[in-house]
PDB file of C-alpha atoms and ligand atoms in Angstrom:
ATOM      1  CA  UNK J   1     -20.220-111.146 -65.874  1.00  0.00           C
ATOM      2  CA  UNK J   2     -18.347-113.403 -63.396  1.00  0.00           C
ATOM      3  CA  UNK J   3     -20.658-114.584 -60.644  1.00  0.00           C
ATOM      4  CA  UNK J   4     -19.457-115.690 -57.191  1.00  0.00           C
ATOM      5  CA  UNK J   5     -20.835-119.054 -56.073  1.00  0.00           C
ATOM      6  CA  UNK J   6     -20.798-117.791 -52.459  1.00  0.00           C
ATOM      7  CA  UNK J   7     -21.886-114.597 -50.793  1.00  0.00           C
ATOM      8  CA  UNK J   8     -19.053-112.423 -49.454  1.00  0.00           C
ATOM      9  CA  UNK J   9     -19.842-113.190 -45.770  1.00  0.00           C
ATOM     10  CA  UNK J  10     -19.866-116.917 -46.591  1.00  0.00           C
ATOM     11  CA  UNK J  11     -16.468-116.591 -48.313  1.00  0.00           C
ATOM     12  CA  UNK J  12     -15.025-114.760 -45.305  1.00  0.00           C
ATOM     13  CA  UNK J  13     -16.409-117.470 -43.040  1.00  0.00           C
ATOM     14  CA  UNK J  14     -14.831-120.230 -45.177  1.00  0.00           C
ATOM     15  CA  UNK J  15     -11.522-118.389 -45.176  1.00  0.00           C
ATOM     16  CA  UNK J  16     -11.619-118.044 -41.396  1.00  0.00           C
ATOM     17  CA  UNK J  17     -12.282-121.768 -41.052  1.00  0.00           C
ATOM     18  CA  UNK J  18      -9.248-122.523 -43.253  1.00  0.00           C
ATOM     19  CA  UNK J  19      -7.050-120.281 -41.121  1.00  0.00           C
ATOM     20  CA  UNK J  20      -8.373-121.797 -37.892  1.00  0.00           C
ATOM     21  CA  UNK J  21      -7.690-125.372 -38.993  1.00  0.00           C
ATOM     22  CA  UNK J  22      -4.181-124.732 -40.276  1.00  0.00           C
ATOM     23  CA  UNK J  23      -1.948-127.717 -39.499  1.00  0.00           C
ATOM     24  CA  UNK J  24       1.749-127.757 -38.654  1.00  0.00           C
ATOM     25  CA  UNK J  25       4.324-130.551 -38.614  1.00  0.00           C
ATOM     26  CA  UNK J  26       6.338-130.926 -35.415  1.00  0.00           C
ATOM     27  CA  UNK J  27       9.285-133.307 -34.980  1.00  0.00           C
ATOM     28  CA  UNK J  28       9.607-134.547 -31.392  1.00  0.00           C
ATOM     29  CA  UNK J  29      12.725-136.334 -30.179  1.00  0.00           C
ATOM     30  CA  UNK J  30      12.311-136.444 -26.399  1.00  0.00           C
ATOM     31  CA  UNK J  31       9.609-136.801 -23.773  1.00  0.00           C
ATOM     32  CA  UNK J  32       6.850-136.060 -26.324  1.00  0.00           C
ATOM     33  CA  UNK J  33       7.465-139.250 -28.321  1.00  0.00           C
ATOM     34  CA  UNK J  34       4.911-142.043 -28.112  1.00  0.00           C
ATOM     35  CA  UNK J  35       5.343-143.974 -24.869  1.00  0.00           C
ATOM     36  CA  UNK J  36       7.459-141.225 -23.259  1.00  0.00           C
ATOM     37  CA  UNK J  37       6.442-139.177 -20.179  1.00  0.00           C
ATOM     38  CA  UNK J  38       4.943-136.121 -21.949  1.00  0.00           C
ATOM     39  CA  UNK J  39       3.200-137.931 -24.795  1.00  0.00           C
ATOM     40  CA  UNK J  40      -0.118-137.420 -22.963  1.00  0.00           C
ATOM     41  CA  UNK J  41       0.195-133.692 -23.801  1.00  0.00           C
ATOM     42  CA  UNK J  42      -0.135-134.470 -27.530  1.00  0.00           C
ATOM     43  CA  UNK J  43      -3.192-136.638 -26.971  1.00  0.00           C
ATOM     44  CA  UNK J  44      -5.087-134.482 -24.472  1.00  0.00           C
ATOM     45  CA  UNK J  45      -8.363-133.449 -26.145  1.00  0.00           C
ATOM     46  CA  UNK J  46      -8.467-129.916 -24.762  1.00  0.00           C
ATOM     47  CA  UNK J  47      -4.959-129.265 -26.193  1.00  0.00           C
ATOM     48  CA  UNK J  48      -6.272-129.579 -29.756  1.00  0.00           C
ATOM     49  CA  UNK J  49      -5.210-131.973 -32.496  1.00  0.00           C
ATOM     50  CA  UNK J  50      -2.012-134.039 -32.362  1.00  0.00           C
ATOM     51  CA  UNK J  51      -1.781-136.784 -34.965  1.00  0.00           C
ATOM     52  CA  UNK J  52       1.190-139.136 -35.384  1.00  0.00           C
ATOM     53  CA  UNK J  53       2.498-139.054 -38.965  1.00  0.00           C
ATOM     54  CA  UNK J  54       5.736-141.040 -39.096  1.00  0.00           C
ATOM     55  CA  UNK J  55       9.128-141.651 -37.611  1.00  0.00           C
ATOM     56  CA  UNK J  56      12.075-139.659 -38.908  1.00  0.00           C
ATOM     57  CA  UNK J  57      15.606-138.439 -38.289  1.00  0.00           C
ATOM     58  CA  UNK J  58      17.158-135.013 -38.341  1.00  0.00           C
ATOM     59  CA  UNK J  59      18.836-134.481 -41.726  1.00  0.00           C
ATOM     60  CA  UNK J  60      21.565-132.566 -39.898  1.00  0.00           C
ATOM     61  CA  UNK J  61      23.575-134.066 -37.042  1.00  0.00           C
ATOM     62  CA  UNK J  62      22.945-132.538 -33.590  1.00  0.00           C
ATOM     63  CA  UNK J  63      24.029-133.437 -30.050  1.00  0.00           C
ATOM     64  CA  UNK J  64      21.068-134.959 -28.153  1.00  0.00           C
ATOM     65  CA  UNK J  65      21.948-134.824 -24.460  1.00  0.00           C
ATOM     66  CA  UNK J  66      20.248-135.238 -21.071  1.00  0.00           C
ATOM     67  CA  UNK J  67      20.763-132.530 -18.445  1.00  0.00           C
ATOM     68  CA  UNK J  68      19.475-130.749 -15.286  1.00  0.00           C
ATOM     69  CA  UNK J  69      18.413-132.436 -12.080  1.00  0.00           C
ATOM     70  CA  UNK J  70      15.201-133.470 -13.857  1.00  0.00           C
ATOM     71  CA  UNK J  71      17.110-135.385 -16.573  1.00  0.00           C
ATOM     72  CA  UNK J  72      15.566-133.412 -19.413  1.00  0.00           C
ATOM     73  CA  UNK J  73      16.488-134.241 -23.034  1.00  0.00           C
ATOM     74  CA  UNK J  74      17.797-131.377 -25.176  1.00  0.00           C
ATOM     75  CA  UNK J  75      18.720-131.117 -28.826  1.00  0.00           C
ATOM     76  CA  UNK J  76      21.594-128.640 -28.752  1.00  0.00           C
ATOM     77  CA  UNK J  77      21.662-126.251 -31.675  1.00  0.00           C
ATOM     78  CA  UNK J  78      25.180-127.190 -32.775  1.00  0.00           C
ATOM     79  CA  UNK J  79      24.649-128.411 -36.357  1.00  0.00           C
ATOM     80  CA  UNK J  80      27.151-130.976 -37.658  1.00  0.00           C
ATOM     81  CA  UNK J  81      28.044-132.576 -34.303  1.00  0.00           C
ATOM     82  CA  UNK J  82      26.406-135.623 -32.739  1.00  0.00           C
ATOM     83  CA  UNK J  83      23.966-137.868 -34.574  1.00  0.00           C
ATOM     84  CA  UNK J  84      21.103-137.793 -37.024  1.00  0.00           C
ATOM     85  CA  UNK J  85      18.639-137.936 -34.160  1.00  0.00           C
ATOM     86  CA  UNK J  86      15.634-140.258 -34.252  1.00  0.00           C
ATOM     87  CA  UNK J  87      12.169-138.895 -33.476  1.00  0.00           C
ATOM     88  CA  UNK J  88       8.537-138.718 -34.518  1.00  0.00           C
ATOM     89  CA  UNK J  89       6.593-136.313 -36.726  1.00  0.00           C
ATOM     90  CA  UNK J  90       3.177-135.161 -35.533  1.00  0.00           C
ATOM     91  CA  UNK J  91       0.652-133.038 -37.353  1.00  0.00           C
ATOM     92  CA  UNK J  92      -0.798-130.478 -34.941  1.00  0.00           C
ATOM     93  CA  UNK J  93      -3.318-127.653 -35.140  1.00  0.00           C
ATOM     94  CA  UNK J  94      -2.777-124.062 -33.947  1.00  0.00           C
ATOM     95  CA  UNK J  95      -4.136-124.843 -30.482  1.00  0.00           C
ATOM     96  CA  UNK J  96      -1.779-127.787 -29.985  1.00  0.00           C
ATOM     97  CA  UNK J  97       1.187-125.797 -31.303  1.00  0.00           C
ATOM     98  CA  UNK J  98       0.543-123.064 -28.752  1.00  0.00           C
ATOM     99  CA  UNK J  99       0.116-125.697 -25.990  1.00  0.00           C
ATOM    100  CA  UNK J 100       3.449-127.262 -26.987  1.00  0.00           C
ATOM    101  CA  UNK J 101       5.051-123.807 -26.820  1.00  0.00           C
ATOM    102  CA  UNK J 102       3.748-123.493 -23.255  1.00  0.00           C
ATOM    103  CA  UNK J 103       5.084-126.926 -22.269  1.00  0.00           C
ATOM    104  CA  UNK J 104       8.515-126.206 -23.778  1.00  0.00           C
ATOM    105  CA  UNK J 105       8.498-122.552 -22.659  1.00  0.00           C
ATOM    106  CA  UNK J 106       9.335-121.364 -26.178  1.00  0.00           C
ATOM    107  CA  UNK J 107      11.174-119.026 -26.774  1.00  0.00           C
ATOM    108  CA  UNK J 108      12.621-118.579 -23.269  1.00  0.00           C
ATOM    109  CA  UNK J 109      13.849-122.125 -22.754  1.00  0.00           C
ATOM    110  CA  UNK J 110      13.555-124.252 -25.901  1.00  0.00           C
ATOM    111  CA  UNK J 111      13.408-122.367 -29.183  1.00  0.00           C
ATOM    112  CA  UNK J 112      11.108-123.703 -31.911  1.00  0.00           C
ATOM    113  CA  UNK J 113      12.677-123.653 -35.373  1.00  0.00           C
ATOM    114  CA  UNK J 114      11.971-125.195 -38.770  1.00  0.00           C
ATOM    115  CA  UNK J 115      14.395-127.968 -39.736  1.00  0.00           C
ATOM    116  CA  UNK J 116      14.659-130.761 -42.316  1.00  0.00           C
ATOM    117  CA  UNK J 117      13.634-134.229 -41.192  1.00  0.00           C
ATOM    118  CA  UNK J 118      14.435-137.329 -43.239  1.00  0.00           C
ATOM    119  CA  UNK J 119      11.632-139.866 -43.566  1.00  0.00           C
ATOM    120  CA  UNK J 120      12.415-143.323 -44.973  1.00  0.00           C
ATOM    121  CA  UNK J 121       9.653-145.348 -46.595  1.00  0.00           C
ATOM    122  CA  UNK J 122       9.466-148.718 -44.817  1.00  0.00           C
ATOM    123  CA  UNK J 123       8.915-150.655 -48.055  1.00  0.00           C
ATOM    124  CA  UNK J 124      10.737-148.840 -50.845  1.00  0.00           C
ATOM    125  CA  UNK J 125      13.451-147.352 -48.567  1.00  0.00           C
ATOM    126  CA  UNK J 126      13.016-144.106 -50.524  1.00  0.00           C
ATOM    127  CA  UNK J 127      13.883-141.062 -48.492  1.00  0.00           C
ATOM    128  CA  UNK J 128      12.130-137.728 -48.445  1.00  0.00           C
ATOM    129  CA  UNK J 129      12.876-134.538 -46.606  1.00  0.00           C
ATOM    130  CA  UNK J 130      10.048-132.965 -44.578  1.00  0.00           C
ATOM    131  CA  UNK J 131      10.180-129.512 -43.020  1.00  0.00           C
ATOM    132  CA  UNK J 132       9.093-129.612 -39.368  1.00  0.00           C
ATOM    133  CA  UNK J 133       9.155-127.478 -36.254  1.00  0.00           C
ATOM    134  CA  UNK J 134      11.772-128.701 -33.750  1.00  0.00           C
ATOM    135  CA  UNK J 135      12.384-127.537 -30.153  1.00  0.00           C
ATOM    136  CA  UNK J 136      16.116-126.764 -29.795  1.00  0.00           C
ATOM    137  CA  UNK J 137      18.212-125.514 -26.932  1.00  0.00           C
ATOM    138  CA  UNK J 138      20.104-122.488 -28.264  1.00  0.00           C
ATOM    139  CA  UNK J 139      22.460-120.224 -26.341  1.00  0.00           C
ATOM    140  CA  UNK J 140      23.389-123.192 -24.111  1.00  0.00           C
ATOM    141  CA  UNK J 141      26.340-123.582 -21.757  1.00  0.00           C
ATOM    142  CA  UNK J 142      29.428-124.901 -23.620  1.00  0.00           C
ATOM    143  CA  UNK J 143      29.952-127.624 -20.985  1.00  0.00           C
ATOM    144  CA  UNK J 144      26.790-129.371 -22.240  1.00  0.00           C
ATOM    145  CA  UNK J 145      28.807-130.374 -25.313  1.00  0.00           C
ATOM    146  CA  UNK J 146      30.903-132.643 -23.065  1.00  0.00           C
ATOM    147  CA  UNK J 147      27.882-134.772 -22.096  1.00  0.00           C
ATOM    148  CA  UNK J 148      27.220-138.198 -23.622  1.00  0.00           C
ATOM    149  CA  UNK J 149      25.283-137.922 -26.884  1.00  0.00           C
ATOM    150  CA  UNK J 150      22.430-140.155 -27.936  1.00  0.00           C
ATOM    151  CA  UNK J 151      20.997-140.895 -31.345  1.00  0.00           C
ATOM    152  CA  UNK J 152      17.619-141.712 -29.828  1.00  0.00           C
ATOM    153  CA  UNK J 153      15.941-140.804 -26.510  1.00  0.00           C
ATOM    154  CA  UNK J 154      14.101-142.954 -24.036  1.00  0.00           C
ATOM    155  CA  UNK J 155      13.349-141.829 -20.459  1.00  0.00           C
ATOM    156  CA  UNK J 156      14.158-145.324 -19.244  1.00  0.00           C
ATOM    157  CA  UNK J 157      17.181-146.021 -21.471  1.00  0.00           C
ATOM    158  CA  UNK J 158      20.395-147.747 -20.344  1.00  0.00           C
ATOM    159  CA  UNK J 159      21.804-144.291 -19.437  1.00  0.00           C
ATOM    160  CA  UNK J 160      19.819-144.596 -16.159  1.00  0.00           C
ATOM    161  CA  UNK J 161      18.897-140.878 -16.209  1.00  0.00           C
ATOM    162  CA  UNK J 162      15.190-141.339 -15.538  1.00  0.00           C
ATOM    163  CA  UNK J 163      13.107-138.273 -16.425  1.00  0.00           C
ATOM    164  CA  UNK J 164      11.546-136.472 -13.490  1.00  0.00           C
ATOM    165  CA  UNK J 165       8.472-134.326 -13.927  1.00  0.00           C
ATOM    166  CA  UNK J 166       8.993-130.728 -12.844  1.00  0.00           C
ATOM    167  CA  UNK J 167       5.204-130.151 -12.992  1.00  0.00           C
ATOM    168  CA  UNK J 168       5.764-128.422 -16.328  1.00  0.00           C
ATOM    169  CA  UNK J 169       6.767-125.225 -14.574  1.00  0.00           C
ATOM    170  CA  UNK J 170       9.895-123.560 -15.774  1.00  0.00           C
ATOM    171  CA  UNK J 171      12.097-123.415 -12.771  1.00  0.00           C
ATOM    172  CA  UNK J 172      14.583-120.524 -12.866  1.00  0.00           C
ATOM    173  CA  UNK J 173      17.496-122.487 -11.380  1.00  0.00           C
ATOM    174  CA  UNK J 174      16.762-125.182 -13.927  1.00  0.00           C
ATOM    175  CA  UNK J 175      17.240-122.655 -16.766  1.00  0.00           C
ATOM    176  CA  UNK J 176      20.482-121.523 -15.114  1.00  0.00           C
ATOM    177  CA  UNK J 177      21.818-125.054 -15.318  1.00  0.00           C
ATOM    178  CA  UNK J 178      21.701-125.152 -19.117  1.00  0.00           C
ATOM    179  CA  UNK J 179      21.454-121.642 -20.573  1.00  0.00           C
ATOM    180  CA  UNK J 180      24.566-119.503 -21.084  1.00  0.00           C
TER     181      UNK J 180
HETATM  182  N1  PCA F 201      10.134-132.467 -25.377  1.00  0.00           N
HETATM  183  C1  PCA F 201      10.366-132.012 -26.695  1.00  0.00           C
HETATM  184  C2  PCA F 201      11.696-131.358 -26.634  1.00  0.00           C
HETATM  185  C3  PCA F 201      12.420-132.122 -25.596  1.00  0.00           C
HETATM  186  C4  PCA F 201      11.335-132.768 -24.807  1.00  0.00           C
HETATM  187  O1  PCA F 201      11.454-133.488 -23.863  1.00  0.00           O
HETATM  188  C5  PCA F 201      10.405-133.192 -27.631  1.00  0.00           C
HETATM  189  O2  PCA F 201      10.086-134.323 -27.234  1.00  0.00           O
HETATM  190  O3  PCA F 201      10.765-133.004 -28.797  1.00  0.00           O
END
């Protein structure tokens, strides 16, 4: 007769722990990157776990633009136009993922979707594709496609469009500026 090594309650407890500590990969391309204005959000203890994994680029080309009076970076969901955008992969737990959703106001403002990210090994130059969550702007105003496109974001880049903190509140008129 097959004998369980654990009691049923113990098994349930172990299973719950596994669910609770489930990790997710998120690709960040804007203010959440290391050294950028919202990076602190990924490192704040009470937000959960946020661990840098590697740099990467979107496998698909997208327009990365800066818009609104706050100079916010957006990856427009227009596959095939723009650049293979540079960013960083972080491993996050459930708590951090939900905190990121609050910061990005998913799904009202940014929409979080799974996409392929290309990671290049620094030594061998071998490339691998990693599936990550990415915050896109979907249903955006067509005129945003006329903005300058970047292959990499920095709040203090030569574009001169310095990011301004909107106190992480989604401001209705701000949404109006970019959403169709
Ligand atoms: N924060 C998210 C989306 C744009 C932004 O500023 C990021 O860095 O990926």
